[in-house]
CSV table of C-alpha atoms (C1' of nucleotides) in Angstrom, one decimal:
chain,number,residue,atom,x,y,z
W,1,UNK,CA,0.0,0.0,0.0
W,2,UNK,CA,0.9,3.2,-0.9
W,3,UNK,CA,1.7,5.5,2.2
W,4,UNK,CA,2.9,8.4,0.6
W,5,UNK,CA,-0.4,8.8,-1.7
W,6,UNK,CA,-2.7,7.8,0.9
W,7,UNK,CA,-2.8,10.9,3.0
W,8,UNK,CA,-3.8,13.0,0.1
W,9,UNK,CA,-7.4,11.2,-0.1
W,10,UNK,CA,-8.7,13.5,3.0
W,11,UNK,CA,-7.0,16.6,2.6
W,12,UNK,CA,-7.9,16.7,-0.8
W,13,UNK,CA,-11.6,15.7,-0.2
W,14,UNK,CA,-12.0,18.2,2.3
W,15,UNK,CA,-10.9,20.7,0.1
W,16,UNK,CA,-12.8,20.0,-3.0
W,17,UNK,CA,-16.0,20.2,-0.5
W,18,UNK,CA,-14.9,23.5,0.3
W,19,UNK,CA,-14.2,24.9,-3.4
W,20,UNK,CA,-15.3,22.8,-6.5
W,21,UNK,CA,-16.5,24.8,-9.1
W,22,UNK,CA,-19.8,24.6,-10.2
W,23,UNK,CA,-20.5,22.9,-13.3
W,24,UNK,CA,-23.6,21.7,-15.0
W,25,UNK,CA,-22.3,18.2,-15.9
W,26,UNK,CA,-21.6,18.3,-12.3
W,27,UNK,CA,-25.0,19.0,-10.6
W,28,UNK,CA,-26.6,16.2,-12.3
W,29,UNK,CA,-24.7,13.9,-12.7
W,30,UNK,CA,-26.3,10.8,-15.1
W,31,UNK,CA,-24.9,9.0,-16.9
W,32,UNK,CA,-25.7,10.3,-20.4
W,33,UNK,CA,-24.7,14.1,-19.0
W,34,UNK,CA,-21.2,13.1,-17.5
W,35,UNK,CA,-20.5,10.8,-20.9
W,36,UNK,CA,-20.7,13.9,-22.8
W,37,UNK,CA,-19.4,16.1,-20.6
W,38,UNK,CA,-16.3,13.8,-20.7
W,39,UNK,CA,-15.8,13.7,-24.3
W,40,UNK,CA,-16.2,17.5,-25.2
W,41,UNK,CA,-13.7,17.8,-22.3
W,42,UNK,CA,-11.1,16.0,-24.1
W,43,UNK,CA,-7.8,17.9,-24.6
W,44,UNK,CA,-10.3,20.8,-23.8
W,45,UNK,CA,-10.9,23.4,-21.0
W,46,UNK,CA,-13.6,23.7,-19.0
W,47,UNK,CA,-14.7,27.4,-20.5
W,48,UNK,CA,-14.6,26.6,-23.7
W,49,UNK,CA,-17.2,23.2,-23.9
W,50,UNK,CA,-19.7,25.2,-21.0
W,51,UNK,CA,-21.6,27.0,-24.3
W,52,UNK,CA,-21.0,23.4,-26.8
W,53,UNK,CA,-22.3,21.4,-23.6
W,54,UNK,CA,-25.4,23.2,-22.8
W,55,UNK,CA,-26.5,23.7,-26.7
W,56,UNK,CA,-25.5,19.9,-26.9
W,57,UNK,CA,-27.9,18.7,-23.9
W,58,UNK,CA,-30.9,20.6,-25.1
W,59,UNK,CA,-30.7,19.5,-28.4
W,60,UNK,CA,-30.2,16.2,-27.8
W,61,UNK,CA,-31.0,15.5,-24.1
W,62,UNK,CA,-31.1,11.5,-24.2
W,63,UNK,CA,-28.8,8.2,-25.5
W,64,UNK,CA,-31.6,7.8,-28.0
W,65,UNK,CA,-31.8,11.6,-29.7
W,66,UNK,CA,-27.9,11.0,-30.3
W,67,UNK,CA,-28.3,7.7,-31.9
W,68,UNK,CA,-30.8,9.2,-34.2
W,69,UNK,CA,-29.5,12.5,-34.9
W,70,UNK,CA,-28.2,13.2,-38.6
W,71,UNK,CA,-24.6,13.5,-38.7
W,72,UNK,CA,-24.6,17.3,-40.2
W,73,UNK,CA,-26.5,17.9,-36.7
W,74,UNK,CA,-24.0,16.6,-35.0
W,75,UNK,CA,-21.4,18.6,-36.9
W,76,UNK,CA,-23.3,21.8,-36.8
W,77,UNK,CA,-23.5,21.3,-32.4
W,78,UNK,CA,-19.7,20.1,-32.7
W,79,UNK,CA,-18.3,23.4,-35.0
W,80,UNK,CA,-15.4,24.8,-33.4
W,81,UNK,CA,-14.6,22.4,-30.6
W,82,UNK,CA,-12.3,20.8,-32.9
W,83,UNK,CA,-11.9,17.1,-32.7
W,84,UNK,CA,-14.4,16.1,-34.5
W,85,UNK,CA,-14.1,12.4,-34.6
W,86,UNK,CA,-15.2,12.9,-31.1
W,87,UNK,CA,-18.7,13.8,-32.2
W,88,UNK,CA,-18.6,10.7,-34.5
W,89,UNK,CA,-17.3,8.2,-32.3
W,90,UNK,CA,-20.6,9.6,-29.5
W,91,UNK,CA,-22.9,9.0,-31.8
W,92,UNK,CA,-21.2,5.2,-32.5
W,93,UNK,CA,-20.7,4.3,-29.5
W,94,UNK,CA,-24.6,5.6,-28.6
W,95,UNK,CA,-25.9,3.5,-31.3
W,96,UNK,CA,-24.1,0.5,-29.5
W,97,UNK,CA,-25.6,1.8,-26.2
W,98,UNK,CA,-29.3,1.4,-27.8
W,99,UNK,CA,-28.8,-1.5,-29.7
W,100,UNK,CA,-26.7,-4.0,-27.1
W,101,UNK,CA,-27.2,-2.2,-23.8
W,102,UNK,CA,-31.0,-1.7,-24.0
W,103,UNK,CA,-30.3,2.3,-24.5
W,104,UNK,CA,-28.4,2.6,-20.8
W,105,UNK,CA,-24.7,3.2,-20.4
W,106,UNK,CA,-23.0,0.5,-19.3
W,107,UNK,CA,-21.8,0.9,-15.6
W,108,UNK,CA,-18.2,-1.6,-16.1
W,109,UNK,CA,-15.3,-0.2,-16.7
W,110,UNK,CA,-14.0,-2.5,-19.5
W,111,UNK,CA,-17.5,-2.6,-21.2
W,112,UNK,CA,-17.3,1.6,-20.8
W,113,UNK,CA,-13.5,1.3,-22.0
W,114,UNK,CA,-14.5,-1.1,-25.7
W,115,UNK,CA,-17.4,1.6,-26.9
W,116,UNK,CA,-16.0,3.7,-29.5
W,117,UNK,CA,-14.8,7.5,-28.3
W,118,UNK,CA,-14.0,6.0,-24.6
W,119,UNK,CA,-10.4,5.1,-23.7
W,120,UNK,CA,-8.8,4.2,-20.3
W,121,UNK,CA,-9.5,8.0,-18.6
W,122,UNK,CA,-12.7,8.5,-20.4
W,123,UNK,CA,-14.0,4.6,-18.8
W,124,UNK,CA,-12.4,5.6,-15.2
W,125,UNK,CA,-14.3,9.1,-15.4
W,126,UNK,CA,-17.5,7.6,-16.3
W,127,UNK,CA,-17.4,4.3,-13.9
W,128,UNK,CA,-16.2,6.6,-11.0
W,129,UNK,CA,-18.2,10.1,-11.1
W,130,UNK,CA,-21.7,8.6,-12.9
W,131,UNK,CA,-21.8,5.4,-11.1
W,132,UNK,CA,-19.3,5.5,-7.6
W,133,UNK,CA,-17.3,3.4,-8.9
W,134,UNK,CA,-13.3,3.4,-7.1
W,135,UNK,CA,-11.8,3.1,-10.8
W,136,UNK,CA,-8.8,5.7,-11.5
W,137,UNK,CA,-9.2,8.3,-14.3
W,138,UNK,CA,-5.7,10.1,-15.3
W,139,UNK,CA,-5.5,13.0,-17.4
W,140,UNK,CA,-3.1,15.6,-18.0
W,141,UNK,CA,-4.4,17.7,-14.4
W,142,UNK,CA,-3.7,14.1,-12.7
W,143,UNK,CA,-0.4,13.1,-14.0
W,144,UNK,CA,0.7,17.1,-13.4
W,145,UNK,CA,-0.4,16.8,-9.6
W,146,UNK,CA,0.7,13.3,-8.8
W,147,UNK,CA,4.1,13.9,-10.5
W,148,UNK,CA,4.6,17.0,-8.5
W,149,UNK,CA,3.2,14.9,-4.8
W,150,UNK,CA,6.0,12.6,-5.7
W,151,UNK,CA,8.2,14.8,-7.4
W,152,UNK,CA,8.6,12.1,-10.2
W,153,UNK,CA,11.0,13.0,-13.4
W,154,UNK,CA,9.8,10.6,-15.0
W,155,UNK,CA,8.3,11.2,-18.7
W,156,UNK,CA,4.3,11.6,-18.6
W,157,UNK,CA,3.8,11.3,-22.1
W,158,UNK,CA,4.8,7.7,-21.7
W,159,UNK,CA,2.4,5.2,-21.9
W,160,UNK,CA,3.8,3.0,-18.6
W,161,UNK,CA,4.6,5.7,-16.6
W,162,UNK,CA,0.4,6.5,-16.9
W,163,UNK,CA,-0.1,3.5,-16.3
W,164,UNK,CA,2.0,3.4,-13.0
W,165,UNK,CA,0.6,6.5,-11.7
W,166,UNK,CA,-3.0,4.8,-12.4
W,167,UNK,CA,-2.1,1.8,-10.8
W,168,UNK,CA,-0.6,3.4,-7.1
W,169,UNK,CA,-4.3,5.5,-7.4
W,170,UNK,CA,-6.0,2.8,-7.5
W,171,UNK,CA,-4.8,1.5,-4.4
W,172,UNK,CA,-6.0,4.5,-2.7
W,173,UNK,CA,-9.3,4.7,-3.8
W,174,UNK,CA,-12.1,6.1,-1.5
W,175,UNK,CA,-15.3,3.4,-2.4
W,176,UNK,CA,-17.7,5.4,-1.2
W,177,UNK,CA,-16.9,9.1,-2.7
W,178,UNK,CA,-15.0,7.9,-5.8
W,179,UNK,CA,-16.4,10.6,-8.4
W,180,UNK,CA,-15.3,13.2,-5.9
W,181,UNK,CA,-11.9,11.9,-5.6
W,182,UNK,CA,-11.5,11.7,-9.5
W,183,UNK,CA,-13.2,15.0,-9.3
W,184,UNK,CA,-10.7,16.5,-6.9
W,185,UNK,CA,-7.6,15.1,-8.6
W,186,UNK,CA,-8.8,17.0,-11.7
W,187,UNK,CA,-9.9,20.3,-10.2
W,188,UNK,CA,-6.6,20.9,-7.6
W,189,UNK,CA,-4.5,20.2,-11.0
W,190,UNK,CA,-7.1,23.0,-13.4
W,191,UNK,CA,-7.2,25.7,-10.1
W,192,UNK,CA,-4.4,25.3,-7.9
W,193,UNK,CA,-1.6,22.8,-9.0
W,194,UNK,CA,-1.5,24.9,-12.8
W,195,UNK,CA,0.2,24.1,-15.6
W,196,UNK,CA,1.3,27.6,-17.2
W,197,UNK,CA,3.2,29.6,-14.8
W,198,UNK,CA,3.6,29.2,-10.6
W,199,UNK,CA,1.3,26.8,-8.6
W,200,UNK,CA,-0.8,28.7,-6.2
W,201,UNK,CA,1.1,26.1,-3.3
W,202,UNK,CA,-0.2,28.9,-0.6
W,203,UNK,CA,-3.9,27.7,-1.4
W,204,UNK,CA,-2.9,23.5,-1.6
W,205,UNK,CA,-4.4,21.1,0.4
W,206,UNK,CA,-1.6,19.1,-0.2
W,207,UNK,CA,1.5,20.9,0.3
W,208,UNK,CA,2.3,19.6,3.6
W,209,UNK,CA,3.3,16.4,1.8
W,210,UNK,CA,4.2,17.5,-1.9
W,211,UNK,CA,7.5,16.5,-2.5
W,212,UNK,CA,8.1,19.6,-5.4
W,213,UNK,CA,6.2,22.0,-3.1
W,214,UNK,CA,8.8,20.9,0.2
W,215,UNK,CA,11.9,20.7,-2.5
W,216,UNK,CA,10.5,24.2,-4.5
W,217,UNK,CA,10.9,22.3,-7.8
W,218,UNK,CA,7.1,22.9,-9.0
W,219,UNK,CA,8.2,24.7,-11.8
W,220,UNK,CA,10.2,21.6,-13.0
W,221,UNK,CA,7.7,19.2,-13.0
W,222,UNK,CA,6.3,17.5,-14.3
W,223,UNK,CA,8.7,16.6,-17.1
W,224,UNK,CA,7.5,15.9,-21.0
W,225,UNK,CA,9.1,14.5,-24.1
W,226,UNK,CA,9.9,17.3,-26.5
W,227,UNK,CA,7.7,17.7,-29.5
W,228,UNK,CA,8.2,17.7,-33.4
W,229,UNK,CA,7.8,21.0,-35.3
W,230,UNK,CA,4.6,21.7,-37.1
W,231,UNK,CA,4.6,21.0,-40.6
W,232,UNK,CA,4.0,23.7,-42.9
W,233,UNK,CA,1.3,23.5,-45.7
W,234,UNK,CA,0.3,26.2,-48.6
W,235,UNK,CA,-3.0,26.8,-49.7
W,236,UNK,CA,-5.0,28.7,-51.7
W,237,UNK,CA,-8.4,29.2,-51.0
W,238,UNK,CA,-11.7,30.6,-53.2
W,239,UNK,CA,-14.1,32.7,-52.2
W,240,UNK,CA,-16.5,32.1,-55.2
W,241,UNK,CA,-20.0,33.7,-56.1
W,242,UNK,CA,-22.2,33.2,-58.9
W,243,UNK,CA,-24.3,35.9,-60.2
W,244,UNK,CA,-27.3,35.4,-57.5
W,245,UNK,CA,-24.4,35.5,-54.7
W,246,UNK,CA,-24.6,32.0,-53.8
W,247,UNK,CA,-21.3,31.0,-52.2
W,248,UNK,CA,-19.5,27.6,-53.2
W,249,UNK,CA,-18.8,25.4,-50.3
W,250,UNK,CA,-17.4,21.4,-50.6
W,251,UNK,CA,-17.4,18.8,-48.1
W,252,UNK,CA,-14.2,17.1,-46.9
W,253,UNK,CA,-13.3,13.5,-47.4
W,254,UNK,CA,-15.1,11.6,-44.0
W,255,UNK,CA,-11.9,10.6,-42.9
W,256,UNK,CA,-8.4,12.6,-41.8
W,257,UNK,CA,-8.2,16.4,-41.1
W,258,UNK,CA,-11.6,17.5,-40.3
W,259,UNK,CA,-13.9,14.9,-41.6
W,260,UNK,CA,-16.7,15.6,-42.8
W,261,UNK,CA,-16.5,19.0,-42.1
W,262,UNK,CA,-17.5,22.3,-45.4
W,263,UNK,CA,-15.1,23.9,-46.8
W,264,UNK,CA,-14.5,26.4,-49.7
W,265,UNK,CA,-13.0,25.4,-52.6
W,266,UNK,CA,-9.5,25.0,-52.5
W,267,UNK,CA,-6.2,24.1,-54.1
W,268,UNK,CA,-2.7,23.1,-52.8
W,269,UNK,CA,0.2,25.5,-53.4
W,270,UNK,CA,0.5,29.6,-53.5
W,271,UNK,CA,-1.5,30.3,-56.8
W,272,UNK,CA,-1.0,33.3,-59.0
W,273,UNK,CA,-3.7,35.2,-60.2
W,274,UNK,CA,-3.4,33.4,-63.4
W,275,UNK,CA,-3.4,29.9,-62.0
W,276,UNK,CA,-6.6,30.8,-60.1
W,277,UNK,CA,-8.0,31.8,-63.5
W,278,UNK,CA,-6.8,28.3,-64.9
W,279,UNK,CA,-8.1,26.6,-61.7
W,280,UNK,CA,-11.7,27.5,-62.5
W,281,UNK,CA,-11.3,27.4,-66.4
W,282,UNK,CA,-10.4,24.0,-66.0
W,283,UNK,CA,-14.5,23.3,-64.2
W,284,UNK,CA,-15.6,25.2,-67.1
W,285,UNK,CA,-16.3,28.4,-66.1
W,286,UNK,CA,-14.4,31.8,-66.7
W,287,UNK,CA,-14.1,33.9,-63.9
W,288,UNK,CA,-15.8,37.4,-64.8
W,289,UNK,CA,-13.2,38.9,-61.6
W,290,UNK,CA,-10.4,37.5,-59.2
W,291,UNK,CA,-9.9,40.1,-56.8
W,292,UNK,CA,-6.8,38.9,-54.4
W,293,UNK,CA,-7.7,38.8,-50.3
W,294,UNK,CA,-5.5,39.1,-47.2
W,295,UNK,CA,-3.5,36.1,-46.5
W,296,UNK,CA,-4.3,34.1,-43.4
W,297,UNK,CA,-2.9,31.2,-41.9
W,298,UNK,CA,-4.4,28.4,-39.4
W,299,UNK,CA,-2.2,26.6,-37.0
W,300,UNK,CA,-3.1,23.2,-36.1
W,301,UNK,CA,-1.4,20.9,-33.9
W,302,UNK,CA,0.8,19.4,-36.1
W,303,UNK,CA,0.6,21.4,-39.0
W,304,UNK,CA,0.1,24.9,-40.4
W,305,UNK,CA,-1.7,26.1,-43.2
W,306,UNK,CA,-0.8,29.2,-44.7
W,307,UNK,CA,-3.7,30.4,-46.9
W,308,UNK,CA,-3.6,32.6,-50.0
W,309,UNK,CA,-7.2,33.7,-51.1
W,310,UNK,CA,-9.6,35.0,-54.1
W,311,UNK,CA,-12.5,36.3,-54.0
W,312,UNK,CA,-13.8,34.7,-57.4
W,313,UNK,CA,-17.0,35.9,-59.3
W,314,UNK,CA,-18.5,33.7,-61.9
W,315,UNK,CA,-21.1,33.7,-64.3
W,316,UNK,CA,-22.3,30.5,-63.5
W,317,UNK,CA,-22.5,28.0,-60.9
W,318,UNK,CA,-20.3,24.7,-61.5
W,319,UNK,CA,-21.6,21.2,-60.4
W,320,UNK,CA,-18.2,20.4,-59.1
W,321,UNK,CA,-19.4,22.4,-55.9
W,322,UNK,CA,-22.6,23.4,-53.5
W,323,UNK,CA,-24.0,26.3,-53.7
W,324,UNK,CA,-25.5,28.3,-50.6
W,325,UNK,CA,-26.8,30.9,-49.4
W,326,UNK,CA,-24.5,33.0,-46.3
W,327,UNK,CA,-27.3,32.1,-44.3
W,328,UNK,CA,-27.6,28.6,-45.1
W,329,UNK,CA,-24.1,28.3,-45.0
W,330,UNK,CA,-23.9,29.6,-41.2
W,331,UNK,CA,-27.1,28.2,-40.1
W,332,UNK,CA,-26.6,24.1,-41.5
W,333,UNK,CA,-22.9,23.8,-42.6
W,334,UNK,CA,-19.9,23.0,-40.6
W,335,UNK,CA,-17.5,24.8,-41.6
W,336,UNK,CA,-14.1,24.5,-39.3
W,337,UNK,CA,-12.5,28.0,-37.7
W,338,UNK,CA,-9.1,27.7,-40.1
W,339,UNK,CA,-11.5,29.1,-42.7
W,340,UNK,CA,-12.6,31.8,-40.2
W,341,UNK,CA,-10.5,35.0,-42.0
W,342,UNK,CA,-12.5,34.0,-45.7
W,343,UNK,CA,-16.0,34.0,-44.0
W,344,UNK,CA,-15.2,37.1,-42.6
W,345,UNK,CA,-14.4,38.1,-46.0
W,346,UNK,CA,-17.7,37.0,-46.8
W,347,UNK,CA,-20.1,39.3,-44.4
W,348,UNK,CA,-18.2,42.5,-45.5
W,349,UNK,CA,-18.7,41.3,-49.5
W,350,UNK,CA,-22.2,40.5,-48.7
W,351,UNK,CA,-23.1,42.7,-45.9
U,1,DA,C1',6.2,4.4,-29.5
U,2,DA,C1',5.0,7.8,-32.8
U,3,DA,C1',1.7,10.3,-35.6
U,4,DT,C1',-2.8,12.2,-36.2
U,5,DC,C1',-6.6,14.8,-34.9
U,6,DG,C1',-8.6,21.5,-33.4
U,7,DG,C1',-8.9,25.3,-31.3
U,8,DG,C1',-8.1,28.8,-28.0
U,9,DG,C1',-6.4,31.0,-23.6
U,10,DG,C1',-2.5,32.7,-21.3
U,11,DG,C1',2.4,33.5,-20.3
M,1,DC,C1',5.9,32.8,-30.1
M,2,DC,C1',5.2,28.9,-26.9
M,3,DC,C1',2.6,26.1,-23.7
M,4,DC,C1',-1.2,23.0,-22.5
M,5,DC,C1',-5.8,21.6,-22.1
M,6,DA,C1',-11.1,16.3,-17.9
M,7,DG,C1',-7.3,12.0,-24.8
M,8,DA,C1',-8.5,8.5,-28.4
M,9,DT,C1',-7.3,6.1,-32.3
M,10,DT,C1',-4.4,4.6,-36.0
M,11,DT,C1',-0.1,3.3,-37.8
DNA sequence: AAATCGGGGGG
DNA sequence: CCCCCAGATTT
């Protein structure tokens, strides 16, 4: 048994009494609400899914309205969080939920953990906080705070040394507050054990036996591989009207770099005025202008796009692409926030 | 084990 | 600029 770990269960209870946040997901928590409060929380912070979450649960308040919804619903609820296999995977994994689990979430950990969307964090948060379970969930706020109780230097990005960590926490698990304790874990590492800049240790529950705090090496920990350089990508990208104003949008492939997902049309490589010319010549239409926009650029995780753009008048519409409306295209169409700078472009063109 | 998959907030 | 965020999946 783990001595060390084991006196932070209290302290850190107590504590998280004292100051949790309050969050909607947290109020009520069912099982449907914390499943996909757990998913749009993935690699994302707390303010930004509050909005997504709330639209989400109104729209489609039960396992069985996401395993009907149509996918450009989904999308549309989704646009902007990023991720978007995420949104697929929920509405997989839900179809599995009605069709083998009689349309309730499964309340084992391994059963969570094979559904589609759900890995080892995302089964621990929902066996622990929806049904009480004493089941580890270890996430980047986890790893941070238990690496600097221990004052570990070991890598976090590894896959053992997560599972390690997991492993001693599940030896200490209280069984009859579990969702607090994977709540408390989580919140001391988002409000008070921080990742960007100096630990508020003055406010910890569990400085009196943090290692880093007792040491003062917070600001070293916890330790990460390095990462690779983004890639950079050129593109250019058409704002193009036909003569009633209706806008050309395409949809991506369903699979890679936001699937599924509208786009404008687009083409690889910085083109010239000429070349953009050629570009829509070669759909069979002559462009009656090309008027050059601002360059923008996007930056993704591991790549950037840097975007060249026209703003492309025709005389005609081409089949190659759909044509909407700007309000059909904001109200039904997903359209991802790298293209952000050419819809802009679009509400001062079109008013 | 490494690469892929978004977007934004804050130092 | 860079970092990191209630990670999962594919290769």
């Amino acid at each position: 048994m783990n001595d060390q770990l084991k006196q932070i269960v209290a302290p850190l209870l107590e504590w998280y009494r004292r100051c949790a946040r309050k969050l909607s997901w947290r109020s009520d928590p069912t099982p449907y609400r914390v499943w996909v409060s757990e998913i749009m929380l993935q690699q994302t912070r707390v303010e930004a899914v509050k909005p997504y979450y709330e639209r989400f649960m109104e729209q489609l308040p039960t396992v069985q309205a996401l395993a009907e919804a149509e996918e450009e619903k989904l999308l549309k609820l989704w646009e902007g969080l990023g991720y978007y296999s995420r949104v697929r995977n929920l509405q997989k994994a839900a179809k599995v939920v009605m069709k083998i689990y009689g349309g309730e979430l499964p309340a084992d950990f391994e059963t969570l953990r094979s559904l589609p969307g759900i890995g080892e964090y995302t089964a621990g948060a929902i066996a622990s906080i929806a049904f009480g379970k004493p089941v580890p969930a270890v996430d980047g706020n986890v790893l941070r705070v238990l690496s600097r109780v221990t004052e570990s230097r070991r890598d976090i990005l590894n896959s053992k040394v997560k599972k390690e960590f997991s492993e001693q926490l599940r030896e200490i698990y209280p069984t009859d507050c579990a969702g607090d304790f994977t709540q408390a874990l989580m919140e001391l590492g988002a409000m008070v054990c921080v990742p960007n800049g100096v630990p508020l240790c003055e406010q910890c529950p569990l400085s009196h036996c943090c290692q880093a705090f007792l040491h003062q090496t917070m600001l070293e920990l916890p330790v990460k591989a390095e990462k690779k350089p983004r890639k950079l990508k050129e593109k250019t990208v058409f704002v193009a009207l036909d003569p009633q104003n209706r806008i050309a949008v395409q949809k991506r492939p369903d699979t890679g770099l936001l699937a599924g997902l509208w786009e404008f049309p687009n083409a690889e490589g910085a083109l010239t005025r000429e070349q953009a010319a050629e570009y829509w010549k070669n759909l069979g239409v002559c462009p009656g202008s090309i008027q050059k926009l601002r360059a923008a650029k996007h930056i993704f995780t591991h790549v950037e796009w840097k975007m060249s753009g026209y703003l492309v008048r025709l005389p005609q519409s081409v089949d190659q692409f759909v044509w909407v409306t700007k309000e059909e295209l904001h109200g039904q169409y997903a359209v991802p926030n790298a293209y952000k700078a050419f819809l802009k472009v679009l509400a001062e063109v079109l008013g």
